[in-house]
Amino acid sequence: KDQDRVVNLSNEDLTKRSFSRLPMRNVNFTGSEFKRGANFYSCKATYSKFNNAELYNAQFGSATLHNTIFDGANCQSAEFQQCEGNNTSFKKADLNKSHWSGCNLRNANFEDASLINANMSKGKFTDSSFKGADLKSVNFDEATLSGCDFTGAKNIPNQAFKKAIFR
């Protein structure tokens, strides 16, 4: 089937490329470099892989990320505001200083990820896992965290869950 075909862009230097508003089902970006803030604004990256990709300062605002994998990716200072997705994985990803305001992720996997200084405020992370994640200086202010697992999470600040919703 055409919908199951994988487009392989792994280990490529994709600097200065914009994927804004593009449908990207089954695209493999594993190990690729997106220098100077790649633009994925409002793209539909379902079933795509960004494993170990360099996505520093990337823009994923309003993107659709169903079954998308970012395991081991460098997403420092990336913008995920207003994105949505089910079963999105960020295992062992560097998400330091990333922004997630208004996102809606269900069953996301942040296991062993680094979320130092991440702004997760007003995001929805229903049934997501933060097992073993480094949450130093993270902000979950007014975030929806019902069904989330924080087992073994490290460096949780006292004010991290200010006004967070757990129902």
PDB file of C-alpha atoms in Angstrom:
ATOM      1  CA  LYS A   1       0.000   0.000   0.000  1.00  0.00           C
ATOM      2  CA  ASP A   2       1.131   3.525  -0.720  1.00  0.00           C
ATOM      3  CA  GLN A   3       0.277   4.629   2.845  1.00  0.00           C
ATOM      4  CA  ASP A   4       2.680   2.023   4.275  1.00  0.00           C
ATOM      5  CA  ARG A   5       5.648   3.020   2.078  1.00  0.00           C
ATOM      6  CA  VAL A   6       8.559   4.454   4.094  1.00  0.00           C
ATOM      7  CA  VAL A   7      10.398   7.525   2.838  1.00  0.00           C
ATOM      8  CA  ASN A   8      14.004   7.247   4.016  1.00  0.00           C
ATOM      9  CA  LEU A   9      15.717  10.545   4.848  1.00  0.00           C
ATOM     10  CA  SER A  10      17.882   9.065   7.608  1.00  0.00           C
ATOM     11  CA  ASN A  11      21.382  10.409   8.354  1.00  0.00           C
ATOM     12  CA  GLU A  12      20.870  13.413   6.063  1.00  0.00           C
ATOM     13  CA  ASP A  13      21.878  17.035   6.588  1.00  0.00           C
ATOM     14  CA  LEU A  14      18.537  18.766   6.160  1.00  0.00           C
ATOM     15  CA  THR A  15      19.671  22.233   7.224  1.00  0.00           C
ATOM     16  CA  LYS A  16      17.439  25.097   6.098  1.00  0.00           C
ATOM     17  CA  ARG A  17      14.668  22.749   4.973  1.00  0.00           C
ATOM     18  CA  SER A  18      11.063  23.472   5.810  1.00  0.00           C
ATOM     19  CA  PHE A  19       8.503  20.717   6.253  1.00  0.00           C
ATOM     20  CA  SER A  20       5.765  23.112   7.351  1.00  0.00           C
ATOM     21  CA  ARG A  21       2.207  21.938   6.617  1.00  0.00           C
ATOM     22  CA  LEU A  22       3.400  18.797   4.784  1.00  0.00           C
ATOM     23  CA  PRO A  23       1.873  15.334   5.208  1.00  0.00           C
ATOM     24  CA  MET A  24       4.770  13.077   6.274  1.00  0.00           C
ATOM     25  CA  ARG A  25       3.446   9.599   7.003  1.00  0.00           C
ATOM     26  CA  ASN A  26       6.171   6.979   7.539  1.00  0.00           C
ATOM     27  CA  VAL A  27       9.155   9.280   7.001  1.00  0.00           C
ATOM     28  CA  ASN A  28      12.403   8.061   8.558  1.00  0.00           C
ATOM     29  CA  PHE A  29      14.555  10.997   9.763  1.00  0.00           C
ATOM     30  CA  THR A  30      16.688   8.807  12.087  1.00  0.00           C
ATOM     31  CA  GLY A  31      20.085  10.410  12.732  1.00  0.00           C
ATOM     32  CA  SER A  32      19.405  13.401  10.478  1.00  0.00           C
ATOM     33  CA  GLU A  33      20.580  16.933  11.281  1.00  0.00           C
ATOM     34  CA  PHE A  34      18.287  19.932  11.185  1.00  0.00           C
ATOM     35  CA  LYS A  35      20.582  22.833  12.058  1.00  0.00           C
ATOM     36  CA  ARG A  36      19.319  26.310  12.870  1.00  0.00           C
ATOM     37  CA  GLY A  37      15.799  25.316  13.869  1.00  0.00           C
ATOM     38  CA  ALA A  38      13.922  23.131  11.418  1.00  0.00           C
ATOM     39  CA  ASN A  39      10.354  24.125  10.613  1.00  0.00           C
ATOM     40  CA  PHE A  40       7.738  21.390  11.030  1.00  0.00           C
ATOM     41  CA  TYR A  41       4.926  23.802  11.871  1.00  0.00           C
ATOM     42  CA  SER A  42       1.492  22.243  11.360  1.00  0.00           C
ATOM     43  CA  CYS A  43       2.926  19.146   9.605  1.00  0.00           C
ATOM     44  CA  LYS A  44       1.344  15.711   9.870  1.00  0.00           C
ATOM     45  CA  ALA A  45       4.278  13.497  10.885  1.00  0.00           C
ATOM     46  CA  THR A  46       2.329  10.328  11.700  1.00  0.00           C
ATOM     47  CA  TYR A  47       4.294   7.087  12.035  1.00  0.00           C
ATOM     48  CA  SER A  48       7.515   9.024  11.384  1.00  0.00           C
ATOM     49  CA  LYS A  49      10.864   8.454  13.109  1.00  0.00           C
ATOM     50  CA  PHE A  50      13.209  11.149  14.418  1.00  0.00           C
ATOM     51  CA  ASN A  51      15.386   8.779  16.495  1.00  0.00           C
ATOM     52  CA  ASN A  52      18.745  10.349  17.435  1.00  0.00           C
ATOM     53  CA  ALA A  53      18.051  13.329  15.147  1.00  0.00           C
ATOM     54  CA  GLU A  54      19.537  16.775  15.857  1.00  0.00           C
ATOM     55  CA  LEU A  55      16.457  18.966  16.243  1.00  0.00           C
ATOM     56  CA  TYR A  56      17.825  21.840  18.352  1.00  0.00           C
ATOM     57  CA  ASN A  57      15.367  24.755  18.308  1.00  0.00           C
ATOM     58  CA  ALA A  58      12.999  22.931  15.892  1.00  0.00           C
ATOM     59  CA  GLN A  59       9.436  24.190  15.455  1.00  0.00           C
ATOM     60  CA  PHE A  60       6.692  21.545  15.791  1.00  0.00           C
ATOM     61  CA  GLY A  61       3.899  23.960  16.737  1.00  0.00           C
ATOM     62  CA  SER A  62       0.427  22.685  15.777  1.00  0.00           C
ATOM     63  CA  ALA A  63       1.963  19.479  14.350  1.00  0.00           C
ATOM     64  CA  THR A  64       0.188  16.107  14.352  1.00  0.00           C
ATOM     65  CA  LEU A  65       2.504  13.506  15.894  1.00  0.00           C
ATOM     66  CA  HIS A  66       0.509  10.246  16.116  1.00  0.00           C
ATOM     67  CA  ASN A  67       2.801   7.213  16.633  1.00  0.00           C
ATOM     68  CA  THR A  68       5.847   9.409  16.006  1.00  0.00           C
ATOM     69  CA  ILE A  69       9.187   8.477  17.596  1.00  0.00           C
ATOM     70  CA  PHE A  70      11.819  10.938  18.882  1.00  0.00           C
ATOM     71  CA  ASP A  71      13.818   8.436  20.976  1.00  0.00           C
ATOM     72  CA  GLY A  72      17.319   9.737  21.762  1.00  0.00           C
ATOM     73  CA  ALA A  73      16.758  12.929  19.742  1.00  0.00           C
ATOM     74  CA  ASN A  74      18.268  16.297  20.681  1.00  0.00           C
ATOM     75  CA  CYS A  75      15.218  18.550  20.915  1.00  0.00           C
ATOM     76  CA  GLN A  76      16.720  21.253  23.134  1.00  0.00           C
ATOM     77  CA  SER A  77      14.736  24.504  22.944  1.00  0.00           C
ATOM     78  CA  ALA A  78      12.250  22.918  20.523  1.00  0.00           C
ATOM     79  CA  GLU A  79       8.687  24.239  20.281  1.00  0.00           C
ATOM     80  CA  PHE A  80       5.869  21.689  20.550  1.00  0.00           C
ATOM     81  CA  GLN A  81       3.140  24.212  21.362  1.00  0.00           C
ATOM     82  CA  GLN A  82      -0.378  23.227  20.299  1.00  0.00           C
ATOM     83  CA  CYS A  83       0.829  19.879  18.861  1.00  0.00           C
ATOM     84  CA  GLU A  84      -1.268  16.751  19.204  1.00  0.00           C
ATOM     85  CA  GLY A  85      -0.541  13.056  19.181  1.00  0.00           C
ATOM     86  CA  ASN A  86      -1.206   9.579  20.496  1.00  0.00           C
ATOM     87  CA  ASN A  87       1.552   7.092  21.353  1.00  0.00           C
ATOM     88  CA  THR A  88       4.355   9.578  20.674  1.00  0.00           C
ATOM     89  CA  SER A  89       7.715   8.536  22.125  1.00  0.00           C
ATOM     90  CA  PHE A  90      10.534  10.721  23.479  1.00  0.00           C
ATOM     91  CA  LYS A  91      12.491   8.018  25.352  1.00  0.00           C
ATOM     92  CA  LYS A  92      15.954   9.265  26.387  1.00  0.00           C
ATOM     93  CA  ALA A  93      15.457  12.449  24.347  1.00  0.00           C
ATOM     94  CA  ASP A  94      17.076  15.760  25.319  1.00  0.00           C
ATOM     95  CA  LEU A  95      14.078  18.057  25.731  1.00  0.00           C
ATOM     96  CA  ASN A  96      15.781  20.688  27.877  1.00  0.00           C
ATOM     97  CA  LYS A  97      14.235  24.163  27.545  1.00  0.00           C
ATOM     98  CA  SER A  98      11.507  22.825  25.227  1.00  0.00           C
ATOM     99  CA  HIS A  99       8.023  24.394  25.145  1.00  0.00           C
ATOM    100  CA  TRP A 100       4.769  22.411  25.222  1.00  0.00           C
ATOM    101  CA  SER A 101       2.029  24.942  26.049  1.00  0.00           C
ATOM    102  CA  GLY A 102      -1.371  23.892  24.810  1.00  0.00           C
ATOM    103  CA  CYS A 103      -0.235  20.554  23.383  1.00  0.00           C
ATOM    104  CA  ASN A 104      -2.450  17.486  23.604  1.00  0.00           C
ATOM    105  CA  LEU A 105      -0.478  14.231  23.878  1.00  0.00           C
ATOM    106  CA  ARG A 106      -2.090  10.984  25.008  1.00  0.00           C
ATOM    107  CA  ASN A 107      -0.017   7.980  26.050  1.00  0.00           C
ATOM    108  CA  ALA A 108       3.256   9.795  25.316  1.00  0.00           C
ATOM    109  CA  ASN A 109       6.482   8.192  26.508  1.00  0.00           C
ATOM    110  CA  PHE A 110       9.018  10.530  28.178  1.00  0.00           C
ATOM    111  CA  GLU A 111      10.882   7.699  29.957  1.00  0.00           C
ATOM    112  CA  ASP A 112      14.454   8.651  30.915  1.00  0.00           C
ATOM    113  CA  ALA A 113      14.133  11.911  28.942  1.00  0.00           C
ATOM    114  CA  SER A 114      15.774  15.115  30.123  1.00  0.00           C
ATOM    115  CA  LEU A 115      13.169  17.853  30.593  1.00  0.00           C
ATOM    116  CA  ILE A 116      15.329  20.360  32.485  1.00  0.00           C
ATOM    117  CA  ASN A 117      13.720  23.827  32.348  1.00  0.00           C
ATOM    118  CA  ALA A 118      10.973  22.545  30.032  1.00  0.00           C
ATOM    119  CA  ASN A 119       7.728  24.504  29.969  1.00  0.00           C
ATOM    120  CA  MET A 120       4.872  21.977  29.978  1.00  0.00           C
ATOM    121  CA  SER A 121       2.307  24.470  31.304  1.00  0.00           C
ATOM    122  CA  LYS A 122      -1.272  24.177  30.072  1.00  0.00           C
ATOM    123  CA  GLY A 123      -0.400  21.034  28.091  1.00  0.00           C
ATOM    124  CA  LYS A 124      -2.393  17.785  28.213  1.00  0.00           C
ATOM    125  CA  PHE A 125      -0.325  14.653  28.823  1.00  0.00           C
ATOM    126  CA  THR A 126      -3.055  12.125  29.674  1.00  0.00           C
ATOM    127  CA  ASP A 127      -1.834   8.570  30.456  1.00  0.00           C
ATOM    128  CA  SER A 128       1.789   9.502  29.665  1.00  0.00           C
ATOM    129  CA  SER A 129       4.943   8.073  31.244  1.00  0.00           C
ATOM    130  CA  PHE A 130       7.664  10.214  32.813  1.00  0.00           C
ATOM    131  CA  LYS A 131       9.435   7.224  34.430  1.00  0.00           C
ATOM    132  CA  GLY A 132      13.050   8.075  35.247  1.00  0.00           C
ATOM    133  CA  ALA A 133      12.815  11.489  33.527  1.00  0.00           C
ATOM    134  CA  ASP A 134      14.940  14.396  34.797  1.00  0.00           C
ATOM    135  CA  LEU A 135      12.403  17.090  35.712  1.00  0.00           C
ATOM    136  CA  LYS A 136      14.730  19.699  37.175  1.00  0.00           C
ATOM    137  CA  SER A 137      13.055  23.136  37.004  1.00  0.00           C
ATOM    138  CA  VAL A 138      10.211  21.785  34.812  1.00  0.00           C
ATOM    139  CA  ASN A 139       6.935  23.723  34.794  1.00  0.00           C
ATOM    140  CA  PHE A 140       3.659  21.735  34.745  1.00  0.00           C
ATOM    141  CA  ASP A 141       1.541  24.753  35.780  1.00  0.00           C
ATOM    142  CA  GLU A 142      -2.101  24.062  34.835  1.00  0.00           C
ATOM    143  CA  ALA A 143      -1.097  20.944  32.853  1.00  0.00           C
ATOM    144  CA  THR A 144      -3.437  17.941  32.633  1.00  0.00           C
ATOM    145  CA  LEU A 145      -1.579  14.931  34.018  1.00  0.00           C
ATOM    146  CA  SER A 146      -4.344  12.383  34.658  1.00  0.00           C
ATOM    147  CA  GLY A 147      -3.100   8.802  34.513  1.00  0.00           C
ATOM    148  CA  CYS A 148       0.581   9.839  34.248  1.00  0.00           C
ATOM    149  CA  ASP A 149       3.363   7.743  35.763  1.00  0.00           C
ATOM    150  CA  PHE A 150       6.223   9.605  37.469  1.00  0.00           C
ATOM    151  CA  THR A 151       7.885   6.514  38.980  1.00  0.00           C
ATOM    152  CA  GLY A 152      11.617   7.151  39.459  1.00  0.00           C
ATOM    153  CA  ALA A 153      11.457  10.689  38.019  1.00  0.00           C
ATOM    154  CA  LYS A 154      14.370  12.816  39.257  1.00  0.00           C
ATOM    155  CA  ASN A 155      14.784  16.379  40.534  1.00  0.00           C
ATOM    156  CA  ILE A 156      11.074  17.198  40.696  1.00  0.00           C
ATOM    157  CA  PRO A 157      10.819  20.822  41.888  1.00  0.00           C
ATOM    158  CA  ASN A 158       8.403  21.662  44.719  1.00  0.00           C
ATOM    159  CA  GLN A 159       6.375  24.015  42.515  1.00  0.00           C
ATOM    160  CA  ALA A 160       6.364  21.787  39.395  1.00  0.00           C
ATOM    161  CA  PHE A 161       2.721  20.749  39.721  1.00  0.00           C
ATOM    162  CA  LYS A 162       1.263  24.115  40.720  1.00  0.00           C
ATOM    163  CA  LYS A 163      -2.397  24.033  39.675  1.00  0.00           C
ATOM    164  CA  ALA A 164      -1.801  20.801  37.685  1.00  0.00           C
ATOM    165  CA  ILE A 165      -4.891  18.708  36.943  1.00  0.00           C
ATOM    166  CA  PHE A 166      -4.774  15.022  37.956  1.00  0.00           C
ATOM    167  CA  ARG A 167      -8.359  13.943  37.223  1.00  0.00           C
TER     168      ARG A 167
END
